[in-house]
Tab-separated table of C-alpha atoms and ligand atoms in Angstrom:
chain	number	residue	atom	x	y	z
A	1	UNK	CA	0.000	0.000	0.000
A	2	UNK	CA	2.367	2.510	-1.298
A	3	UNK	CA	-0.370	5.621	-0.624
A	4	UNK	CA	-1.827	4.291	2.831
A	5	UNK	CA	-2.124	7.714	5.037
A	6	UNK	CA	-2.235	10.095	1.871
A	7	UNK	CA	-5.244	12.235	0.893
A	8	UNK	CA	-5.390	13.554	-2.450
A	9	UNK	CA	-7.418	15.631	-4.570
A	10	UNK	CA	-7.791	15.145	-7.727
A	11	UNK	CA	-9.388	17.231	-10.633
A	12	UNK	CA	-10.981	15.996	-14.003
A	13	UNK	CA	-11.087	12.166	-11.952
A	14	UNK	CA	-14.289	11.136	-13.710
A	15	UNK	CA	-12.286	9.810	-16.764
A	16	UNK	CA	-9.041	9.693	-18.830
A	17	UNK	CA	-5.666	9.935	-16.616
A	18	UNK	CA	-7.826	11.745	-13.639
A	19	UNK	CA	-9.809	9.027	-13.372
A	20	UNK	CA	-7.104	6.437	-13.997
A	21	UNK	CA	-5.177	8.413	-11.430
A	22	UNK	CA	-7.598	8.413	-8.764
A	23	UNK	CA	-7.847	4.392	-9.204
A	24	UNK	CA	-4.052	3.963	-8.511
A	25	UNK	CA	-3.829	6.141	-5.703
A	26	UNK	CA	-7.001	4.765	-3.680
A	27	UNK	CA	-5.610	1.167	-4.902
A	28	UNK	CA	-2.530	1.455	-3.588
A	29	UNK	CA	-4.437	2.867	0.040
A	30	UNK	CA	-4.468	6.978	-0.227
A	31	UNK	CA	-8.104	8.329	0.057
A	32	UNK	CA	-9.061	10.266	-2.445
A	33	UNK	CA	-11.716	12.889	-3.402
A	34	UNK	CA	-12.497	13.415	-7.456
A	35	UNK	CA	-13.741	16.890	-8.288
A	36	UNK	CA	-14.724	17.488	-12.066
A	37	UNK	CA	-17.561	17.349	-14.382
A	38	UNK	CA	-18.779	14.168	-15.947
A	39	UNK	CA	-20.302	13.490	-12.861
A	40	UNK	CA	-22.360	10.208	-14.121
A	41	UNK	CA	-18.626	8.636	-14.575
A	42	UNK	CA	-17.675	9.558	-11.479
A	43	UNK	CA	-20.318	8.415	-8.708
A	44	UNK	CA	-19.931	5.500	-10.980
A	45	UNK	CA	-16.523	5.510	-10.101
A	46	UNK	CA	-16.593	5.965	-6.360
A	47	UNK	CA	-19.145	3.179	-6.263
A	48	UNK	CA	-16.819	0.826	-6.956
A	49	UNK	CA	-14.829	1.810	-3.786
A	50	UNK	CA	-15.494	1.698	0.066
A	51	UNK	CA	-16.906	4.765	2.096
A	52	UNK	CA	-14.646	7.224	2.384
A	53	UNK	CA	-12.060	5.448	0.128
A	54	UNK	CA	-12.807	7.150	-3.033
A	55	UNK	CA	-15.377	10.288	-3.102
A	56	UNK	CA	-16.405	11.993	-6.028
A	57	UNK	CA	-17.546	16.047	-6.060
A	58	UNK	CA	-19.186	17.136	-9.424
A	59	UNK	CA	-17.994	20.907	-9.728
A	60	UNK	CA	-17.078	22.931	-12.278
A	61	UNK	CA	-13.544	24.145	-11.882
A	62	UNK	CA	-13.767	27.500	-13.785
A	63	UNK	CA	-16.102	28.545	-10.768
A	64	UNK	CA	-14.445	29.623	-8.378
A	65	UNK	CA	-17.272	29.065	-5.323
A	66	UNK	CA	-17.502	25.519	-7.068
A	67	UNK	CA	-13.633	25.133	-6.055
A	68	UNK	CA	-14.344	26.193	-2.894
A	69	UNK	CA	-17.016	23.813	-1.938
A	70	UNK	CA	-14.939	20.785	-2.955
A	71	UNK	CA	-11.896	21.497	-1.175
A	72	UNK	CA	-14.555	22.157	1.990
A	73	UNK	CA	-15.662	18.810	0.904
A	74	UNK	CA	-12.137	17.088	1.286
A	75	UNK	CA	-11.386	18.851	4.295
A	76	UNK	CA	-14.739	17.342	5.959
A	77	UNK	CA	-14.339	14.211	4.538
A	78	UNK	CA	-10.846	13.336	4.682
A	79	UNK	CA	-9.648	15.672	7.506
A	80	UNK	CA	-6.633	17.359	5.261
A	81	UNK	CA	-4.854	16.949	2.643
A	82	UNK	CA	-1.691	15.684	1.667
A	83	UNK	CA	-1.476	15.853	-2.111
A	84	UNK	CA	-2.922	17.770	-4.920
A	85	UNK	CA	-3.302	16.910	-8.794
A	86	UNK	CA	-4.557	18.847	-11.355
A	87	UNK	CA	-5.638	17.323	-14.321
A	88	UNK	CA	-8.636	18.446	-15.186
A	89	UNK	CA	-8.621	20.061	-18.837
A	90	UNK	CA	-9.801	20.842	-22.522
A	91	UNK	CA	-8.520	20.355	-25.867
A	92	UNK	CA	-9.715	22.896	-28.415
A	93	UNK	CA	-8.064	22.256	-31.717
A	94	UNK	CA	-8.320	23.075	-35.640
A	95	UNK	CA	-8.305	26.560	-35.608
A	96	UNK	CA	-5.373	29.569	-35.741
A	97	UNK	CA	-5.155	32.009	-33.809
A	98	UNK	CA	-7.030	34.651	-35.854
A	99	UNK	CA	-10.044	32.693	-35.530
A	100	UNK	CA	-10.332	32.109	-32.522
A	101	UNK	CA	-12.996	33.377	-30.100
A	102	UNK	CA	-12.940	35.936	-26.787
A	103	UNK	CA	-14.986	33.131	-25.366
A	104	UNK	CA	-12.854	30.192	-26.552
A	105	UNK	CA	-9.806	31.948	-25.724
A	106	UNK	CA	-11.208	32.588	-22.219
A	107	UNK	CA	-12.556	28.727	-21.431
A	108	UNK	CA	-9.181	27.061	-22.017
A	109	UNK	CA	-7.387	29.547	-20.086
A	110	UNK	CA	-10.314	29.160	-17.611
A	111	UNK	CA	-10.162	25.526	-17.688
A	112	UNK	CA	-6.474	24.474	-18.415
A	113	UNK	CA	-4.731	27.464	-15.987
A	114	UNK	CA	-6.837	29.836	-14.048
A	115	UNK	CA	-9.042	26.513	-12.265
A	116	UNK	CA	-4.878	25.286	-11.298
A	117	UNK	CA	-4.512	28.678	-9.818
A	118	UNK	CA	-7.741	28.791	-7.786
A	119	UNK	CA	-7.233	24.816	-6.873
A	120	UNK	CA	-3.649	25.960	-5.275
A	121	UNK	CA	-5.150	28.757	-3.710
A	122	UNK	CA	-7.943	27.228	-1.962
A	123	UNK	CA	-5.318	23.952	-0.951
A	124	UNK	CA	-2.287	25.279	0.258
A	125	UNK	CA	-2.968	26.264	3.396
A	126	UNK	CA	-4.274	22.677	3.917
A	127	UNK	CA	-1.536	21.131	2.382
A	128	UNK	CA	0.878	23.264	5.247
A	129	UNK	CA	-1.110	22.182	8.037
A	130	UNK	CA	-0.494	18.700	6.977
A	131	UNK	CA	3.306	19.678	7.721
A	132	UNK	CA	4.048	19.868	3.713
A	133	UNK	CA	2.607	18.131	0.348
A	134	UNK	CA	2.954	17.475	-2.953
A	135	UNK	CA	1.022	19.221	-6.424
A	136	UNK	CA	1.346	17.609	-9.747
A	137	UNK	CA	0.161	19.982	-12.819
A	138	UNK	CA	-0.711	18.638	-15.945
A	139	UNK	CA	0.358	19.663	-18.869
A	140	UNK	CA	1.334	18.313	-21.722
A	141	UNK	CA	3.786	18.111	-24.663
A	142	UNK	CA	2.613	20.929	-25.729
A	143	UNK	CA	4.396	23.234	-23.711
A	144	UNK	CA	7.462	22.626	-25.502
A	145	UNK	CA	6.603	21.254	-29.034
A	146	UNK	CA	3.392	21.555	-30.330
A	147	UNK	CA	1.342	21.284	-33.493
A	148	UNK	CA	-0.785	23.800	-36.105
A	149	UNK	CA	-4.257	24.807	-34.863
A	150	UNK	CA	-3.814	24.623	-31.082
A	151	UNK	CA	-2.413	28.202	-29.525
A	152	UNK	CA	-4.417	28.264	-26.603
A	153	UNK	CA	-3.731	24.694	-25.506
A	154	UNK	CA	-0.175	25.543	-26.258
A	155	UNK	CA	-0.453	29.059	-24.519
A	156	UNK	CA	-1.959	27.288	-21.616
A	157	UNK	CA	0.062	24.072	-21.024
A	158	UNK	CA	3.368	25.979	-21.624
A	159	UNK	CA	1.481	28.310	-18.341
A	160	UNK	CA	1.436	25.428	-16.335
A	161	UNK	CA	4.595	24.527	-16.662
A	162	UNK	CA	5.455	28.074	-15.362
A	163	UNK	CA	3.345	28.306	-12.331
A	164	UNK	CA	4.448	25.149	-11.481
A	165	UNK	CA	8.261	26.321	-11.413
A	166	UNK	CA	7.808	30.058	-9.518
A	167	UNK	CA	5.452	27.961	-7.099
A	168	UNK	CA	7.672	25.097	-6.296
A	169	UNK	CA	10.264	27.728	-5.261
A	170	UNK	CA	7.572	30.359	-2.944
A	171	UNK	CA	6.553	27.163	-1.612
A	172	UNK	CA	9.530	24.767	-0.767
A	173	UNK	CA	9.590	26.590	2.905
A	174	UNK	CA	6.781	24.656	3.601
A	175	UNK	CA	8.149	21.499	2.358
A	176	UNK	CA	5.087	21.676	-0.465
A	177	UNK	CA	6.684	20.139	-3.889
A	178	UNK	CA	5.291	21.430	-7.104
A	179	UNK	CA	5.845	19.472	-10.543
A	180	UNK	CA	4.947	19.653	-13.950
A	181	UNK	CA	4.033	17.008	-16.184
A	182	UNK	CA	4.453	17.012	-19.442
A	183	UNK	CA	1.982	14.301	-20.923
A	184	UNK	CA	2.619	12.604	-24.287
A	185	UNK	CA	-0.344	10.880	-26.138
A	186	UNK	CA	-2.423	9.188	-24.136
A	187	UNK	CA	-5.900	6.666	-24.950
A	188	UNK	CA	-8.990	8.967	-23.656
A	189	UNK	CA	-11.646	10.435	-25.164
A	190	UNK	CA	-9.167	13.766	-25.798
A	191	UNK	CA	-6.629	12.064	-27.739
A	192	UNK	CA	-9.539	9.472	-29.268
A	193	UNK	CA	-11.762	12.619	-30.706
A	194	UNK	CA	-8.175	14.300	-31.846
A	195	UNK	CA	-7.287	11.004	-33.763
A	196	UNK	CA	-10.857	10.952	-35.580
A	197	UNK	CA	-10.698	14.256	-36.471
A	198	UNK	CA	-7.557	14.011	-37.842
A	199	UNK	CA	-7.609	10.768	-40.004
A	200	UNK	CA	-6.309	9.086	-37.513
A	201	UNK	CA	-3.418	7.379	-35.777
A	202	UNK	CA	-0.706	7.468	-38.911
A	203	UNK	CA	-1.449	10.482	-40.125
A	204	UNK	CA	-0.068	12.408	-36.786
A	205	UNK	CA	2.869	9.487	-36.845
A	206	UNK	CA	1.736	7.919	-33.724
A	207	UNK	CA	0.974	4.452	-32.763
A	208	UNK	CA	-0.800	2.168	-30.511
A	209	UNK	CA	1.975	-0.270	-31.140
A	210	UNK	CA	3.842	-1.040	-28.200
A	211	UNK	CA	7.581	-1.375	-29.933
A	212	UNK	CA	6.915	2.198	-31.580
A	213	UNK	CA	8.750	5.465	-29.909
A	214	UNK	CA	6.034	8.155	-29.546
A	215	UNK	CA	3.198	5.256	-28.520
A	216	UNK	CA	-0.203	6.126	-27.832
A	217	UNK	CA	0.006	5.343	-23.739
A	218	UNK	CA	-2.827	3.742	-21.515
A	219	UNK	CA	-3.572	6.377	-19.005
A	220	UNK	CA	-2.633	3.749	-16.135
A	221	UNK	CA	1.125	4.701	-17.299
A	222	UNK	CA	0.548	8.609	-16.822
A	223	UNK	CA	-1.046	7.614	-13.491
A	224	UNK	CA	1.767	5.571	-12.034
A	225	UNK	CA	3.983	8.978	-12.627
A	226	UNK	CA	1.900	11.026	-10.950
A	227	UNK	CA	2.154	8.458	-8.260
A	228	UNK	CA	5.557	8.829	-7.893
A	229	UNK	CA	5.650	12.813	-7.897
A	230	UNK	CA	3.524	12.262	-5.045
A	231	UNK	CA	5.041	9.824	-3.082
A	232	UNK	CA	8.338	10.534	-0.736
A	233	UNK	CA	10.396	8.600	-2.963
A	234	UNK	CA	10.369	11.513	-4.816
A	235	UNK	CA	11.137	13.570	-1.363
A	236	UNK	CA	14.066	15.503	-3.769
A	237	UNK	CA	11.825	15.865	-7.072
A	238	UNK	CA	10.015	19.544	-6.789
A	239	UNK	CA	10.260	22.324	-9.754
A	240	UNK	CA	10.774	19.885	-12.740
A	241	UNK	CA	8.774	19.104	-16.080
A	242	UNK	CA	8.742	15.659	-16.049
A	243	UNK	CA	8.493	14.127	-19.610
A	244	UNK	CA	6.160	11.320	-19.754
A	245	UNK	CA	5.402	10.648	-23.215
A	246	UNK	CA	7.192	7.409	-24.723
A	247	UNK	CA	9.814	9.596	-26.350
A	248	UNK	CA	7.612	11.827	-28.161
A	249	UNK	CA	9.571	15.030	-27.656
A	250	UNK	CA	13.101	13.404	-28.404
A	251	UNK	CA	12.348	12.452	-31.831
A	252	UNK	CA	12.986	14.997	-34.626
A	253	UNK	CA	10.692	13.308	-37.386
B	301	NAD	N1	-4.879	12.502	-23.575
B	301	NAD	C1	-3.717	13.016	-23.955
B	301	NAD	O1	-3.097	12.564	-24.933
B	301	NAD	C2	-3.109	14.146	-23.182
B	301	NAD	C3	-1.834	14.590	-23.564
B	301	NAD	C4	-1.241	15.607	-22.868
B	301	NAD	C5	-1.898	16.183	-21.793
B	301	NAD	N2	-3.144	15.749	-21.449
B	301	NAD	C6	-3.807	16.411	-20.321
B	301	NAD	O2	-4.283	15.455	-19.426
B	301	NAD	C7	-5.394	15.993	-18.708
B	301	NAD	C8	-6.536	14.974	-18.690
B	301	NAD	O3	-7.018	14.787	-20.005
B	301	NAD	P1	-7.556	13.372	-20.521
B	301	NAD	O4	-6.719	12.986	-21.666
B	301	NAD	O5	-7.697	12.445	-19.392
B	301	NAD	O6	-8.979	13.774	-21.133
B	301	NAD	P2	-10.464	13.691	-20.547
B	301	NAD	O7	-11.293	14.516	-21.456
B	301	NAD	O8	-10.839	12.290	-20.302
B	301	NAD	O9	-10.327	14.396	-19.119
B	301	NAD	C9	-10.512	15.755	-18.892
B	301	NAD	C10	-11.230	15.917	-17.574
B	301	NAD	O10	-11.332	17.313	-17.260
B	301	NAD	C11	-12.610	17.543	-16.715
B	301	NAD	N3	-13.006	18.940	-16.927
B	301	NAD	C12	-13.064	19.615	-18.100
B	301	NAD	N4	-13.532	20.855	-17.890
B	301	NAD	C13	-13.759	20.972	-16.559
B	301	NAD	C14	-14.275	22.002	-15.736
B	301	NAD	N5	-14.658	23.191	-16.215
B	301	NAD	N6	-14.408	21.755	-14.405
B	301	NAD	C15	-14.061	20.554	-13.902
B	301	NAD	N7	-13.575	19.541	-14.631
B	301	NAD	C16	-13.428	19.748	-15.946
B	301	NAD	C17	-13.543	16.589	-17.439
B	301	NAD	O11	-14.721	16.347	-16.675
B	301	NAD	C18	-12.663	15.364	-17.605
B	301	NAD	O12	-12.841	14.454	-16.536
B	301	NAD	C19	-5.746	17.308	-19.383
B	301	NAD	O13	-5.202	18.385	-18.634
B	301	NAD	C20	-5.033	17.197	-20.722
B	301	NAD	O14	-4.704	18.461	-21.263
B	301	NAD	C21	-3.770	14.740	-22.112
């Protein structure tokens, strides 16, 4: 039971690498409370676990009294918290920057950065009364390489990787460490709709084959990282972007 004593929150746990995520840590004993939308998937999801083993909030992230009442929820519920990880987010994609919306603009900056700031805010004081922590941000590729018809992803997940950095360093006096992660292709719906919309697999050069570099990944394999970002094996890991992504960004072509 490599989690037994930790409490975590976790954002966007109804599906995809939340979800997956949230299953690893309450497997391996942490308690956990999901907060995102989807919320059929997830009290679907903390069915399958005990009381008090795996909770899930519906909330939407991008409000900020929404935020609020989940973290209330974890502090009632699990009595603290230990860990944070944020990994809710959207994918808008096929259009440049020029036609892009005020109001699509705003959502994924809503979504993908300003709901990491407001989960951070609302959870660090908790995380220092539990004598220190651990917050893994999600982000993605993307921050570093990226692809045509994507600039507020990009804008976004580049963000994260940012915040993540200053905050590691205002926050390492209270033994609170703060990684990035930055997420190759992975099998949910995000990467599924992508694929369809783009003809598919081959025509990005990825692969679900598993002797291929640049792989399409089984969210379980993003989840076991975040694992160890939060566990105190990684007691000397805080400020990094940790590439996870089957050796997407080393290859050239
Ligand atoms: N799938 C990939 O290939 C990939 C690659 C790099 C990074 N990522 C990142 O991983 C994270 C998880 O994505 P995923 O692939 O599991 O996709 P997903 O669509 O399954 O998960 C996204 C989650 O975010 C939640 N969410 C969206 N808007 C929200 C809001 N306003 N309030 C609360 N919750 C909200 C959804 O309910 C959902 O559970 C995202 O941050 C994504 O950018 C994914």
């Amino acid at each position: 039971m490599m989690f037994a004593g930790k409490r975590v929150f976790v954002t966007g746990a109804a599906t995809g690498i939340g979800r997956a995520t949230a299953e690893y840590l309450a497997d391996e004993g942490a308690r956990v409370l999901g907060a995102g939308l989807d919320g059929e998937e997830g009290k679907a999801l903390a069915g399958r676990y005990g009381e008090g083993q795996l909770i899930f909030r519906e909330c939407d992230l991008t409000r900020e009294e929404e935020v609020q009442s989940a973290v209330t929820a974890a502090t009632e519920r699990l009595g603290g918290l230990d860990a944070i990880v944020n990994c809710a987010g959207i994918y808008p994609t096929g259009k440049r920057l020029e036609d892009v919306s005020d109001a699509e603009w705003e959502k994924t900056i809503a979504v993908n950065l300003t709901a990491i700031f407001r989960v951070c805010r609302a959870t660090l004081p908790l995380l220092r009364a539990a004598g220190g922590g651990s917050i893994v941000n999600i982000a993605s590729v993307h921050a570093d390489a990226t692809v045509p018809g994507v600039p507020a992803y990009a804008a976004t997940k580049a963000a994260v990787v940012g915040l993540s950095r200053q905050m590691a360093l205002d926050y390492a006096v209270d033994r609170i460490r703060v990684n990035a992660v930055l997420v190759g292709s992975v099998a949910t719906r995000m990467t599924l709709d992508g694929l369809e919309a783009a003809g598919g697999a081959d025509a990005l050069g990825l692969s679900f084959e598993p002797n291929r570099i640049a792989r399409i990944a089984n969210p379980s394999e993003i989840a076991s990282a975040i694992g160890f970002l939060i566990s105190d094996a990684a007691s000397f890991v805080t400020g990094s972007a940790m590439q996870v992504d089957g050796g997407l960004l080393a290859r050239l072509l």
